[in-house]
Short mmCIF file of C-alpha atoms in Angstrom, two decimals:
data_model
loop_
_atom_site.label_atom_id
_atom_site.label_comp_id
_atom_site.label_asym_id
_atom_site.label_seq_id
_atom_site.Cartn_x
_atom_site.Cartn_y
_atom_site.Cartn_z
CA MET R 1 0.00 0.00 0.00
CA GLU R 2 2.87 2.38 0.75
CA PHE R 3 4.41 1.72 -2.67
CA CYS R 4 1.07 2.29 -4.42
CA SER R 5 0.55 5.63 -2.70
CA HIS R 6 3.60 7.16 -4.40
CA ASP R 7 2.39 7.56 -8.00
CA GLU R 8 0.32 5.99 -10.79
CA THR R 9 3.41 4.43 -12.37
CA MET R 10 4.08 2.33 -9.28
CA LEU R 11 0.40 1.39 -9.12
CA ALA R 12 0.49 0.24 -12.76
CA PHE R 13 3.65 -1.78 -12.09
CA ILE R 14 2.05 -3.56 -9.11
CA ALA R 15 -1.08 -4.28 -11.18
CA ASP R 16 0.99 -5.70 -14.03
CA LEU R 17 3.09 -7.85 -11.69
CA MET R 18 0.12 -9.27 -9.79
CA GLY R 19 -1.93 -9.78 -12.93
CA LYS R 20 0.58 -12.09 -14.60
CA ASN R 21 -0.57 -15.69 -14.24
CA ALA R 22 3.02 -16.90 -14.30
CA SER R 23 3.79 -15.06 -11.08
CA GLY R 24 1.09 -16.91 -9.15
CA ILE R 25 0.72 -13.99 -6.74
CA LEU R 26 -3.05 -13.66 -7.10
CA ASP R 27 -3.63 -17.38 -6.74
CA THR R 28 -1.47 -17.45 -3.60
CA LEU R 29 -3.32 -14.48 -2.09
CA MET R 30 -6.68 -16.11 -2.77
CA ASN R 31 -5.54 -19.41 -1.23
CA THR R 32 -4.36 -17.72 1.98
CA LYS R 33 -7.09 -15.06 2.20
CA HIS R 34 -9.11 -16.99 4.79
CA PHE R 35 -6.16 -17.19 7.19
CA LEU R 36 -5.19 -13.52 7.12
CA PRO R 37 -5.84 -11.33 10.19
CA LYS R 38 -8.65 -8.82 9.64
CA PRO R 39 -6.37 -5.73 9.46
CA VAL R 40 -4.20 -7.44 6.83
CA SER R 41 -7.28 -8.62 4.93
CA ALA R 42 -8.69 -5.08 4.95
CA SER R 43 -5.41 -3.71 3.58
CA LEU R 44 -5.38 -6.37 0.86
CA HIS R 45 -8.89 -5.40 -0.18
CA GLU R 46 -7.89 -1.75 -0.30
CA LEU R 47 -4.94 -2.61 -2.54
CA LEU R 48 -7.11 -4.70 -4.87
CA TYR R 49 -9.67 -1.90 -5.12
CA LYS R 50 -6.90 0.50 -6.14
CA ILE R 51 -5.58 -1.65 -8.97
CA LEU R 52 -8.91 -2.99 -10.27
CA GLY R 53 -8.99 0.05 -12.52
CA ASN R 54 -6.34 -1.66 -14.65
CA SER R 55 -8.28 -3.60 -17.31
CA ASN R 56 -5.67 -6.35 -17.73
CA PHE R 57 -5.45 -6.89 -13.99
CA LYS R 58 -9.24 -6.87 -13.65
CA LEU R 59 -9.56 -9.75 -16.14
CA SER R 60 -6.81 -11.77 -14.44
CA PHE R 61 -8.29 -11.12 -11.00
CA ALA R 62 -11.79 -12.03 -12.21
CA LYS R 63 -10.64 -15.41 -13.54
CA VAL R 64 -8.79 -16.24 -10.31
CA PHE R 65 -11.75 -15.01 -8.25
CA VAL R 66 -14.13 -17.30 -10.19
CA SER R 67 -11.86 -20.31 -9.71
CA HIS R 68 -11.80 -19.75 -5.93
CA TYR R 69 -15.45 -18.77 -5.54
CA PRO R 70 -16.70 -22.20 -4.32
CA LYS R 71 -14.02 -22.26 -1.63
CA PHE R 72 -14.87 -18.71 -0.53
CA PHE R 73 -18.54 -19.69 -0.27
CA GLU R 74 -17.68 -22.86 1.64
CA ASP R 75 -15.58 -20.88 4.12
CA SER R 76 -18.37 -18.33 4.59
CA ALA R 77 -20.89 -21.12 5.22
CA ALA R 78 -18.57 -22.74 7.76
CA ALA R 79 -18.12 -19.42 9.56
CA GLU R 80 -21.89 -18.89 9.68
CA SER R 81 -22.46 -22.43 11.00
CA ALA R 82 -19.97 -21.80 13.80
CA ALA R 83 -21.58 -18.47 14.72
CA ILE R 84 -23.66 -18.46 17.89
CA GLY R 85 -27.31 -17.50 17.57
CA ILE R 86 -29.54 -17.05 14.55
CA THR R 87 -28.62 -13.95 12.64
CA SER R 88 -28.11 -13.05 9.01
CA ALA R 89 -25.88 -10.05 9.72
CA ASN R 90 -22.60 -11.85 9.01
CA LYS R 91 -23.40 -12.33 5.33
CA TYR R 92 -22.91 -8.60 4.94
CA SER R 93 -19.48 -8.70 6.60
CA GLU R 94 -17.50 -5.71 5.43
CA HIS R 95 -14.36 -7.68 4.63
CA ALA R 96 -15.93 -10.89 3.24
CA ILE R 97 -14.32 -11.25 -0.16
CA LEU R 98 -17.50 -12.47 -1.90
CA ASN R 99 -19.47 -9.46 -0.71
CA SER R 100 -16.60 -7.11 -1.52
CA PHE R 101 -15.74 -8.11 -5.07
CA SER R 102 -18.51 -10.10 -6.78
CA VAL R 103 -20.50 -6.93 -7.50
CA GLN R 104 -17.29 -5.30 -8.78
CA ILE R 105 -16.87 -8.08 -11.35
CA PHE R 106 -20.24 -9.57 -12.29
CA THR R 107 -21.90 -6.23 -13.12
CA ILE R 108 -19.43 -5.28 -15.87
CA PRO R 109 -21.03 -5.79 -19.33
CA THR R 110 -17.69 -6.20 -21.12
CA LEU R 111 -16.30 -8.70 -18.61
CA THR R 112 -19.09 -10.96 -17.35
CA PRO R 113 -20.11 -12.55 -20.70
CA LYS R 114 -16.43 -13.33 -21.29
CA LEU R 115 -16.28 -15.12 -17.93
CA VAL R 116 -19.47 -17.04 -18.76
CA ILE R 117 -18.00 -18.32 -22.02
CA GLU R 118 -14.33 -18.78 -21.15
CA SER R 119 -14.36 -19.51 -17.40
CA ARG R 120 -17.70 -21.41 -17.16
CA LEU R 121 -18.95 -18.85 -14.63
CA LEU R 122 -22.59 -19.93 -14.66
CA GLU R 123 -21.72 -23.63 -14.40
CA MET R 124 -19.71 -22.80 -11.30
CA LEU R 125 -22.42 -20.65 -9.70
CA LEU R 126 -25.23 -23.14 -10.35
CA GLY R 127 -23.05 -26.01 -9.16
CA THR R 128 -22.18 -24.17 -5.95
CA LEU R 129 -25.86 -23.40 -5.33
CA LYS R 130 -26.77 -27.05 -5.89
CA GLU R 131 -24.19 -28.19 -3.32
CA PHE R 132 -25.64 -25.69 -0.87
CA PHE R 133 -29.19 -26.96 -1.48
CA LEU R 134 -28.10 -30.58 -1.04
CA ALA R 135 -26.53 -29.68 2.31
CA CYS R 136 -29.84 -28.11 3.40
CA ALA R 137 -32.17 -30.86 2.11
CA GLY R 138 -33.88 -33.58 4.08
CA GLU R 139 -34.15 -37.26 3.25
CA ASP R 140 -37.09 -36.59 0.92
CA GLY R 141 -34.99 -34.17 -1.14
CA ARG R 142 -36.91 -31.09 -0.01
CA LEU R 143 -35.16 -28.10 1.49
CA LEU R 144 -35.54 -27.82 5.25
CA GLY R 145 -36.71 -24.31 6.03
CA SER R 146 -35.42 -24.56 9.59
CA LYS R 147 -31.88 -25.43 8.49
CA GLY R 148 -29.46 -22.97 10.06
CA LEU R 149 -27.80 -21.83 6.82
CA LEU R 150 -31.20 -21.22 5.21
CA VAL R 151 -32.42 -19.27 8.22
CA LYS R 152 -29.26 -17.16 8.05
CA ARG R 153 -29.92 -16.67 4.32
CA MET R 154 -26.53 -17.84 3.15
CA TYR R 155 -28.08 -18.26 -0.29
CA TYR R 156 -28.38 -14.49 -0.67
CA ARG R 157 -24.90 -13.81 -2.04
CA ILE R 158 -24.81 -16.58 -4.61
CA LEU R 159 -28.34 -15.87 -5.89
CA GLU R 160 -27.51 -12.19 -6.24
CA ASP R 161 -24.42 -13.13 -8.24
CA ILE R 162 -26.46 -15.36 -10.55
CA ARG R 163 -28.88 -12.47 -11.03
CA TYR R 164 -26.01 -10.10 -11.84
CA VAL R 165 -24.76 -12.52 -14.50
CA MET R 166 -28.14 -13.27 -16.06
CA ASN R 167 -29.01 -9.59 -16.14
CA HIS R 168 -26.47 -9.25 -18.97
CA PHE R 169 -28.43 -9.84 -22.15
CA GLU R 170 -25.47 -11.40 -23.95
CA ALA R 171 -25.05 -13.97 -21.17
CA ALA R 172 -28.77 -14.82 -21.03
CA LYS R 173 -28.92 -15.20 -24.82
CA TYR R 174 -25.80 -17.40 -24.80
CA VAL R 175 -27.43 -19.71 -22.25
CA ALA R 176 -30.65 -19.94 -24.27
CA GLU R 177 -28.98 -20.61 -27.62
CA ARG R 178 -25.84 -22.60 -26.79
CA LYS R 179 -26.07 -23.86 -23.22
CA SER R 180 -29.47 -25.46 -22.80
CA GLU R 181 -28.01 -27.72 -20.11
CA LEU R 182 -27.71 -24.64 -17.89
CA SER R 183 -31.43 -23.97 -18.30
CA ARG R 184 -32.12 -27.58 -17.28
CA ALA R 185 -29.77 -27.19 -14.32
CA TRP R 186 -31.69 -24.09 -13.23
CA LEU R 187 -35.00 -25.98 -13.45
CA HIS R 188 -33.45 -28.73 -11.36
CA LEU R 189 -32.66 -26.14 -8.69
CA LEU R 190 -36.22 -24.84 -8.83
CA ALA R 191 -37.42 -28.38 -8.11
CA PHE R 192 -35.60 -28.26 -4.76
CA VAL R 193 -37.82 -25.38 -3.69
CA GLN R 194 -41.07 -27.18 -4.56
CA GLY R 195 -42.89 -28.14 -1.35
CA MET R 196 -40.27 -26.50 0.85
CA TYR R 197 -41.39 -25.80 4.41
CA PRO R 198 -45.13 -26.54 3.95
CA GLN R 199 -47.53 -24.61 6.20
CA ARG R 200 -50.58 -26.47 7.49
CA ARG R 201 -53.60 -24.82 9.04
CA MET R 202 -53.87 -25.53 12.77
CA THR R 203 -57.42 -26.35 13.92
CA GLY R 204 -58.53 -26.37 17.52
CA ILE R 205 -55.25 -24.82 18.69
CA HIS R 206 -54.56 -21.12 19.09
CA VAL R 207 -51.12 -20.21 17.77
CA GLU R 208 -49.87 -17.25 19.80
CA GLU R 209 -46.70 -16.58 17.81
CA ASP R 210 -45.95 -17.29 14.17
CA ASN R 211 -42.76 -19.14 13.32
CA GLU R 212 -40.32 -16.65 11.81
CA VAL R 213 -38.64 -19.28 9.63
CA TRP R 214 -41.11 -18.55 6.83
CA SER R 215 -39.45 -15.17 6.12
CA SER R 216 -36.15 -16.71 4.99
CA VAL R 217 -38.04 -19.29 2.91
CA TYR R 218 -40.11 -16.56 1.27
CA SER R 219 -36.96 -14.53 0.57
CA LEU R 220 -35.37 -17.53 -1.17
CA GLU R 221 -38.41 -18.10 -3.40
CA ASN R 222 -38.62 -14.39 -4.19
CA GLN R 223 -34.97 -14.21 -5.26
CA MET R 224 -35.26 -17.32 -7.43
CA ALA R 225 -38.41 -15.98 -9.09
CA SER R 226 -36.61 -12.78 -10.09
CA ILE R 227 -33.82 -14.83 -11.69
CA HIS R 228 -36.23 -17.16 -13.48
CA SER R 229 -37.70 -14.29 -15.47
CA LEU R 230 -34.20 -13.55 -16.80
CA PHE R 231 -33.84 -17.11 -18.10
CA VAL R 232 -37.26 -16.76 -19.76
CA ALA R 233 -36.39 -13.42 -21.35
CA GLY R 234 -33.15 -14.86 -22.69
CA ALA R 235 -35.08 -17.72 -24.29
CA ALA R 236 -37.47 -15.20 -25.89
CA SER R 237 -34.66 -13.28 -27.59
CA ASN R 238 -34.34 -13.28 -31.38
CA ALA R 239 -32.36 -11.62 -34.16
CA SER R 240 -34.38 -8.40 -34.12
CA LEU R 241 -33.91 -8.15 -30.36
CA GLU R 242 -30.17 -8.62 -30.81
CA GLU R 243 -30.12 -5.64 -33.18
CA THR R 244 -31.91 -3.57 -30.54
CA TYR R 245 -29.40 -4.71 -27.92
CA LEU R 246 -26.37 -3.91 -30.07
CA SER R 247 -27.73 -0.45 -30.86
CA THR R 248 -28.05 0.53 -27.19
CA PRO R 249 -25.08 2.48 -25.80
CA CYS R 250 -24.74 0.49 -22.58
CA GLY R 251 -25.87 -2.91 -23.84
CA SER R 252 -27.87 -3.54 -20.67
CA PHE R 253 -30.18 -6.52 -20.42
CA GLY R 254 -32.96 -4.38 -19.00
CA LEU R 255 -33.26 -2.25 -22.15
CA ALA R 256 -33.21 -5.30 -24.39
CA LYS R 257 -35.83 -7.02 -22.28
CA GLU R 258 -38.19 -4.09 -22.73
CA ALA R 259 -37.92 -4.54 -26.50
CA LEU R 260 -39.63 -7.96 -26.37
CA GLY R 261 -43.14 -8.02 -27.75
CA ASN R 262 -45.86 -9.06 -25.31
CA ARG R 263 -47.03 -11.96 -27.45
CA GLU R 264 -43.51 -13.32 -27.94
CA PHE R 265 -42.61 -12.96 -24.29
CA GLN R 266 -45.85 -14.59 -23.12
CA GLN R 267 -45.28 -17.51 -25.49
CA ALA R 268 -41.79 -17.98 -24.08
CA CYS R 269 -43.21 -17.95 -20.56
CA GLN R 270 -45.75 -20.62 -21.48
CA ASN R 271 -43.07 -22.81 -23.05
CA TRP R 272 -40.91 -22.50 -19.94
CA MET R 273 -43.84 -23.36 -17.69
CA CYS R 274 -44.45 -26.56 -19.68
CA ILE R 275 -40.78 -27.52 -19.44
CA GLU R 276 -40.75 -26.69 -15.75
CA ARG R 277 -43.74 -28.96 -15.05
CA VAL R 278 -42.09 -31.85 -16.87
CA GLN R 279 -38.77 -31.41 -15.05
CA ARG R 280 -40.48 -30.98 -11.68
CA ASP R 281 -42.39 -34.27 -12.14
CA LYS R 282 -39.12 -35.92 -13.16
CA TRP R 283 -37.02 -34.75 -10.21
CA CYS R 284 -39.53 -34.53 -7.37
#
């Protein structure tokens, strides 16, 4: 940090040195990140923030970050499991690397589609989410709403990252046209949520206090529903929509999504609902 505070030339040199895959510096830092004291970890984050402005370093860092993402998530889940009490505050930890850098990487239109294609970003995210669901499922395959990690909403970060990725029109279109197995994988994940934490009406007994577990379950379903619409919109894209997307200055998925005709979008929704019913019957 002291070297980087001198001038931009030194900052560029540090970025170039750390960004070279041959040096292995980034990979080593990511491997040891979990063991660093908090002050050192905070300084490392500050350094990374400073040099993320370098485009070459940003790409190198993003690829290393993606490769270590499952381990970061596993470490965060282990820390939450060891925490005393039921609270979801820790998932917003200021110095948690997932919370600090995923938004810095997965919201960049010029970078995220490249990671989806070259680094199998979506395969990694969906696979990590599946492992989390399996860890929170009962013997019948349904998610247990009272499971500690679900109550603490550990799913929040990874679902937000999937939403960031799918909100890029180019990534959503790529999934629809060339990676249909990712759409099937997403439907498989939706099947986990089916029948989760069923609520039965109590007769003859006055319930004085409602169980608060339902709020984390509802939040999970709400997040997944917002992502599902992005998969549907990607499937509804066509050549004319691509022209609209390419003509927009920022290339955002939101603008392209608005260009879909109502009839076309509704038809895509109906097709996805049919597929979803078939897959749900198959997996549940």
